[in-house]
mmCIF file of C-alpha atoms in Angstrom:
data_model
loop_
_atom_site.group_PDB
_atom_site.id
_atom_site.type_symbol
_atom_site.label_atom_id
_atom_site.label_comp_id
_atom_site.label_asym_id
_atom_site.label_seq_id
_atom_site.Cartn_x
_atom_site.Cartn_y
_atom_site.Cartn_z
ATOM 1 C CA MET G 1 8.083 -3.367 11.618
ATOM 2 C CA LYS G 2 6.165 -1.305 14.153
ATOM 3 C CA GLN G 3 6.176 -2.417 17.797
ATOM 4 C CA ILE G 4 3.517 -1.817 20.395
ATOM 5 C CA LYS G 5 4.949 0.024 23.408
ATOM 6 C CA ALA G 6 3.661 1.719 26.541
ATOM 7 C CA ALA G 7 4.482 4.879 28.501
ATOM 8 C CA GLN G 8 3.166 6.729 31.526
ATOM 9 C CA ALA G 9 1.671 10.102 30.677
ATOM 10 C CA VAL G 10 0.744 12.864 33.145
ATOM 11 C CA ARG G 11 -1.927 15.481 32.649
ATOM 12 C CA LEU G 12 -1.015 19.036 31.743
ATOM 13 C CA PRO G 13 -0.647 21.623 33.121
ATOM 14 C CA ASP G 14 -0.375 20.300 36.663
ATOM 15 C CA ARG G 15 1.329 16.957 35.749
ATOM 16 C CA THR G 16 -1.101 14.778 37.765
ATOM 17 C CA ASN G 17 -3.381 11.826 37.051
ATOM 18 C CA PRO G 18 -0.904 9.476 35.288
ATOM 19 C CA LEU G 19 -2.331 7.265 32.566
ATOM 20 C CA THR G 20 -0.821 4.477 30.512
ATOM 21 C CA VAL G 21 -0.418 5.255 26.832
ATOM 22 C CA ARG G 22 -0.242 2.375 24.385
ATOM 23 C CA TYR G 23 1.276 3.344 21.015
ATOM 24 C CA LYS G 24 3.033 1.897 17.991
ATOM 25 C CA SER G 25 6.570 2.885 17.079
ATOM 26 C CA ASP G 26 8.652 2.213 14.022
ATOM 27 C CA ASN G 27 11.722 3.263 16.043
ATOM 28 C CA ILE G 28 12.691 5.858 13.420
ATOM 29 C CA CYS G 29 13.521 9.463 14.248
ATOM 30 C CA HIS G 30 11.307 11.799 12.221
ATOM 31 C CA ARG G 31 14.027 14.449 12.229
ATOM 32 C CA CYS G 32 16.937 12.454 10.781
ATOM 33 C CA ARG G 33 15.205 9.224 9.678
ATOM 34 C CA ILE G 34 17.753 7.040 11.536
ATOM 35 C CA SER G 35 16.592 4.024 13.505
ATOM 36 C CA ALA G 36 16.852 4.139 17.293
ATOM 37 C CA ASN G 37 15.251 2.120 20.075
ATOM 38 C CA ASP G 38 13.197 3.681 22.877
ATOM 39 C CA LEU G 39 12.849 7.159 21.364
ATOM 40 C CA VAL G 40 10.148 8.240 23.848
ATOM 41 C CA ILE G 41 11.632 9.834 26.946
ATOM 42 C CA ASP G 42 8.495 11.502 28.378
ATOM 43 C CA SER G 43 4.742 11.677 27.739
ATOM 44 C CA TYR G 44 1.881 14.055 28.552
ATOM 45 C CA TYR G 45 -1.762 14.513 27.799
ATOM 46 C CA SER G 46 -4.434 17.195 28.031
ATOM 47 C CA VAL G 47 -8.221 17.054 27.701
ATOM 48 C CA ASP G 48 -10.295 19.565 25.735
ATOM 49 C CA ALA G 49 -13.892 20.660 26.186
ATOM 50 C CA ASP G 50 -15.152 17.772 24.026
ATOM 51 C CA ASP G 51 -13.442 15.198 26.208
ATOM 52 C CA ILE G 52 -10.852 14.526 23.511
ATOM 53 C CA TYR G 53 -7.472 13.509 24.860
ATOM 54 C CA HIS G 54 -4.414 15.108 23.272
ATOM 55 C CA VAL G 55 -1.486 12.834 23.826
ATOM 56 C CA PHE G 56 2.097 14.069 23.417
ATOM 57 C CA LEU G 57 5.072 11.705 23.267
ATOM 58 C CA LEU G 58 8.443 13.476 23.665
ATOM 59 C CA GLU G 59 11.078 11.715 21.607
ATOM 60 C CA TYR G 60 14.849 12.057 21.862
ATOM 61 C CA CYS G 61 17.133 10.743 19.132
ATOM 62 C CA PRO G 62 20.668 9.671 20.168
ATOM 63 C CA ALA G 63 21.807 9.875 16.552
ATOM 64 C CA CYS G 64 20.946 13.462 15.695
ATOM 65 C CA LEU G 65 20.552 14.625 19.346
ATOM 66 C CA GLY G 66 17.233 16.147 18.393
ATOM 67 C CA ILE G 67 13.896 16.381 20.208
ATOM 68 C CA SER G 68 10.543 15.866 18.507
ATOM 69 C CA ILE G 69 6.957 15.386 19.507
ATOM 70 C CA ALA G 70 4.361 12.878 18.333
ATOM 71 C CA GLU G 71 0.821 14.136 18.937
ATOM 72 C CA TYR G 72 -2.265 11.884 19.000
ATOM 73 C CA TYR G 73 -5.981 12.454 19.512
ATOM 74 C CA THR G 74 -8.153 9.857 21.226
ATOM 75 C CA ARG G 75 -10.751 9.176 23.911
ATOM 76 C CA LYS G 76 -9.922 7.492 27.197
ATOM 77 C CA ALA G 77 -10.660 3.829 27.715
ATOM 78 C CA TYR G 78 -10.640 3.158 31.455
ATOM 79 C CA ARG G 79 -7.184 4.230 32.615
ATOM 80 C CA VAL G 80 -5.506 3.549 29.294
ATOM 81 C CA LEU G 81 -4.969 5.863 26.326
ATOM 82 C CA ASP G 82 -4.761 3.474 23.385
ATOM 83 C CA VAL G 83 -3.440 5.178 20.274
ATOM 84 C CA THR G 84 -2.131 2.089 18.511
ATOM 85 C CA ASP G 85 -4.654 2.595 15.707
ATOM 86 C CA LYS G 86 -3.943 6.328 15.371
ATOM 87 C CA ILE G 87 -1.602 8.131 13.022
ATOM 88 C CA PRO G 88 0.378 10.785 14.927
ATOM 89 C CA ILE G 89 1.320 14.250 13.835
ATOM 90 C CA HIS G 90 5.106 14.641 14.177
ATOM 91 C CA PHE G 91 6.835 17.967 14.562
ATOM 92 C CA PRO G 92 9.395 18.885 13.623
ATOM 93 C CA THR G 93 9.817 16.285 10.921
ATOM 94 C CA ALA G 94 12.224 15.925 8.026
ATOM 95 C CA VAL G 95 10.949 15.777 4.478
ATOM 96 C CA ILE G 96 12.533 13.179 2.194
ATOM 97 C CA TYR G 97 13.024 14.845 -1.175
ATOM 98 C CA THR G 98 13.493 13.086 -4.500
ATOM 99 C CA LYS G 99 16.970 13.692 -5.955
ATOM 100 C CA PHE G 100 16.750 14.647 -9.586
ATOM 101 C CA ASP G 101 19.480 14.278 -12.173
ATOM 102 C CA PRO G 102 21.419 17.553 -12.822
ATOM 103 C CA HIS G 103 20.021 17.548 -16.390
ATOM 104 C CA ILE G 104 16.434 17.876 -15.001
ATOM 105 C CA ALA G 105 17.494 20.605 -12.526
ATOM 106 C CA ALA G 106 19.084 22.564 -15.408
ATOM 107 C CA LEU G 107 16.195 21.982 -17.767
ATOM 108 C CA SER G 108 13.386 22.922 -15.349
ATOM 109 C CA PRO G 109 14.404 24.213 -11.925
ATOM 110 C CA SER G 110 10.738 25.246 -11.346
ATOM 111 C CA PHE G 111 9.680 21.625 -11.801
ATOM 112 C CA VAL G 112 12.116 20.444 -9.154
ATOM 113 C CA GLU G 113 10.978 23.160 -6.711
ATOM 114 C CA LEU G 114 7.289 22.419 -7.279
ATOM 115 C CA TYR G 115 7.805 18.697 -7.014
ATOM 116 C CA HIS G 116 9.645 19.122 -3.727
ATOM 117 C CA GLN G 117 6.940 21.421 -2.354
ATOM 118 C CA SER G 118 4.387 18.751 -3.246
ATOM 119 C CA GLU G 119 6.466 16.091 -1.479
ATOM 120 C CA ALA G 120 6.575 18.312 1.601
ATOM 121 C CA ALA G 121 2.777 18.725 1.528
ATOM 122 C CA GLU G 122 2.253 15.024 1.108
ATOM 123 C CA GLN G 123 4.606 13.978 3.893
ATOM 124 C CA ARG G 124 2.974 16.489 6.223
ATOM 125 C CA LYS G 125 -0.328 14.745 5.613
ATOM 126 C CA CYS G 126 -1.774 17.343 3.179
ATOM 127 C CA THR G 127 -2.736 14.467 0.900
ATOM 128 C CA ASP G 128 -5.825 16.162 -0.543
ATOM 129 C CA ILE G 129 -3.822 19.006 -2.098
ATOM 130 C CA CYS G 130 -0.402 17.540 -2.956
ATOM 131 C CA GLY G 131 -1.754 15.997 -6.175
ATOM 132 C CA MET G 132 -2.500 19.449 -7.578
ATOM 133 C CA GLY G 133 1.113 20.394 -6.834
ATOM 134 C CA TYR G 134 2.471 17.405 -8.674
ATOM 135 C CA ARG G 135 0.247 18.252 -11.641
ATOM 136 C CA LYS G 136 1.625 21.816 -11.739
ATOM 137 C CA ALA G 137 5.153 20.445 -11.523
ATOM 138 C CA LEU G 138 4.407 18.222 -14.551
ATOM 139 C CA GLU G 139 3.200 21.207 -16.569
ATOM 140 C CA PHE G 140 6.435 23.099 -15.911
ATOM 141 C CA LEU G 141 8.500 20.022 -16.838
ATOM 142 C CA VAL G 142 6.637 19.467 -20.115
ATOM 143 C CA LYS G 143 6.696 23.087 -21.198
ATOM 144 C CA ASP G 144 10.327 23.629 -20.253
ATOM 145 C CA TYR G 145 11.152 20.555 -22.289
ATOM 146 C CA LEU G 146 9.254 21.902 -25.295
ATOM 147 C CA VAL G 147 10.933 25.282 -24.995
ATOM 148 C CA HIS G 148 14.263 23.522 -24.877
ATOM 149 C CA LYS G 149 13.401 21.676 -28.112
ATOM 150 C CA SER G 150 11.904 24.677 -29.887
ATOM 151 C CA PRO G 151 13.044 27.951 -28.306
ATOM 152 C CA ASP G 152 11.365 29.965 -31.080
ATOM 153 C CA LYS G 153 7.976 28.602 -30.012
ATOM 154 C CA ARG G 154 8.281 29.755 -26.382
ATOM 155 C CA PRO G 155 5.332 32.241 -26.416
ATOM 156 C CA GLU G 156 3.052 29.652 -28.009
ATOM 157 C CA THR G 157 4.188 26.890 -25.618
ATOM 158 C CA GLU G 158 3.800 29.084 -22.487
ATOM 159 C CA LYS G 159 0.187 29.968 -23.353
ATOM 160 C CA SER G 160 -0.943 26.512 -24.418
ATOM 161 C CA LEU G 161 -3.016 24.186 -22.286
ATOM 162 C CA LEU G 162 -1.117 21.211 -20.864
ATOM 163 C CA GLY G 163 -2.973 18.724 -23.012
ATOM 164 C CA ALA G 164 -2.141 20.640 -26.203
ATOM 165 C CA ALA G 165 1.493 20.989 -25.129
ATOM 166 C CA ILE G 166 1.718 17.222 -24.586
ATOM 167 C CA GLN G 167 0.282 16.518 -28.025
ATOM 168 C CA SER G 168 3.112 18.456 -29.618
ATOM 169 C CA ILE G 169 5.776 16.186 -28.100
ATOM 170 C CA GLU G 170 7.432 14.084 -30.828
ATOM 171 C CA ASN G 171 8.879 11.323 -28.632
ATOM 172 C CA GLU G 172 6.002 8.845 -28.196
ATOM 173 C CA HIS G 173 7.386 7.438 -24.930
ATOM 174 C CA ILE G 174 7.612 10.891 -23.381
ATOM 175 C CA LYS G 175 4.190 11.844 -24.779
ATOM 176 C CA SER G 176 2.499 8.719 -23.376
ATOM 177 C CA LEU G 177 4.006 9.166 -19.894
ATOM 178 C CA ALA G 178 3.132 12.878 -19.839
ATOM 179 C CA LYS G 179 -0.428 12.180 -20.960
ATOM 180 C CA ALA G 180 -0.945 9.480 -18.348
ATOM 181 C CA ALA G 181 0.418 11.709 -15.553
ATOM 182 C CA SER G 182 -1.700 14.644 -16.738
ATOM 183 C CA TRP G 183 -4.925 12.582 -16.717
ATOM 184 C CA LEU G 184 -4.307 11.604 -13.120
ATOM 185 C CA GLY G 185 -3.255 15.190 -12.276
ATOM 186 C CA ASN G 186 -6.521 16.483 -13.633
ATOM 187 C CA ASP G 187 -8.359 14.034 -11.358
ATOM 188 C CA GLU G 188 -6.599 15.656 -8.381
ATOM 189 C CA CYS G 189 -8.015 19.031 -9.386
ATOM 190 C CA HIS G 190 -11.626 18.092 -10.152
ATOM 191 C CA TYR G 191 -14.712 17.208 -8.128
ATOM 192 C CA VAL G 192 -15.251 13.808 -9.722
ATOM 193 C CA ARG G 193 -12.399 11.401 -10.491
ATOM 194 C CA LYS G 194 -12.410 9.751 -13.905
ATOM 195 C CA HIS G 195 -9.665 7.228 -13.294
ATOM 196 C CA THR G 196 -10.502 5.555 -9.988
ATOM 197 C CA SER G 197 -8.145 2.622 -10.565
ATOM 198 C CA HIS G 198 -5.118 4.929 -10.286
ATOM 199 C CA ASP G 199 -3.989 7.491 -7.716
ATOM 200 C CA VAL G 200 -1.282 9.964 -6.813
ATOM 201 C CA GLU G 201 1.333 7.258 -6.447
ATOM 202 C CA ASP G 202 0.737 6.243 -10.053
ATOM 203 C CA MET G 203 0.982 9.835 -11.213
ATOM 204 C CA LYS G 204 4.301 10.299 -9.355
ATOM 205 C CA HIS G 205 5.559 7.099 -10.929
ATOM 206 C CA PHE G 206 4.682 8.314 -14.448
ATOM 207 C CA ILE G 207 6.348 11.676 -13.774
ATOM 208 C CA LEU G 208 9.565 10.134 -12.485
ATOM 209 C CA VAL G 209 9.826 7.710 -15.402
ATOM 210 C CA LEU G 210 9.133 10.647 -17.712
ATOM 211 C CA ALA G 211 11.976 12.538 -16.083
ATOM 212 C CA ASN G 212 14.260 9.530 -16.664
ATOM 213 C CA PHE G 213 13.386 9.514 -20.361
ATOM 214 C CA LEU G 214 14.211 13.235 -20.498
ATOM 215 C CA VAL G 215 17.549 12.603 -18.845
ATOM 216 C CA SER G 216 18.357 9.960 -21.531
ATOM 217 C CA GLU G 217 17.432 12.324 -24.331
ATOM 218 C CA LEU G 218 19.350 15.245 -22.860
ATOM 219 C CA THR G 219 22.374 13.056 -22.276
ATOM 220 C CA PHE G 220 22.186 11.846 -25.843
ATOM 221 C CA GLU G 221 22.164 15.478 -27.027
ATOM 222 C CA GLU G 222 25.180 16.161 -24.853
ATOM 223 C CA ALA G 223 27.054 13.136 -26.254
ATOM 224 C CA LYS G 224 26.124 14.076 -29.820
ATOM 225 C CA ALA G 225 27.400 17.615 -29.354
ATOM 226 C CA PHE G 226 30.669 16.225 -27.961
ATOM 227 C CA THR G 227 31.295 13.722 -30.691
ATOM 228 C CA ASN G 228 29.992 15.794 -33.613
ATOM 229 C CA PRO G 229 31.033 19.338 -32.855
ATOM 230 C CA ALA G 230 30.768 20.297 -36.528
ATOM 231 C CA ASP G 231 26.970 19.770 -36.391
ATOM 232 C CA ASN G 232 26.603 22.578 -33.842
#
């Protein structure tokens, strides 16, 4: 739970005119994601030509021994800079990546890389473009899966549209999940959204459940090859 805290900030570059900064803190280091109390050790502000105050909170983490900065933009209210309703930009900040099963990494390393790039964009507040990245990751996962199932159809699979590729999937559970994720992925790429009741979080959920179904199928293939070597 976030707590409202206060700090004294001085103006840059001459470090004069101290002002009180009110801010919210979740007490979590954005470099290592470990909880720590009283991360802020110093604070500053500057004022641009439009009278916008740039507030910088310098944070030190006793867990990772790292320094990071939380930057806010606001206007002054009397002698207080209240940023409790603002979302800061943190830098540097660690990205939390989804850990995929080794079967998925082996099946489609490009999917894993694209999904992780999309997570980095999303967590760095590039929320208007990350959906397109997740959609591209989905296409690589679907097509790599189809190539795995039918290696002789690789050229046809590589050139096909995502929708057509999904239609060729035999497993109905995998097909439904891929179709749902692709519909939402298309929304992220187009001017007008068709499915306003769902968003990127739903698309990510469909993709991750899809990946789990693929893990089950690939594991089954592995077990079958182990227990029935004569069939291979």
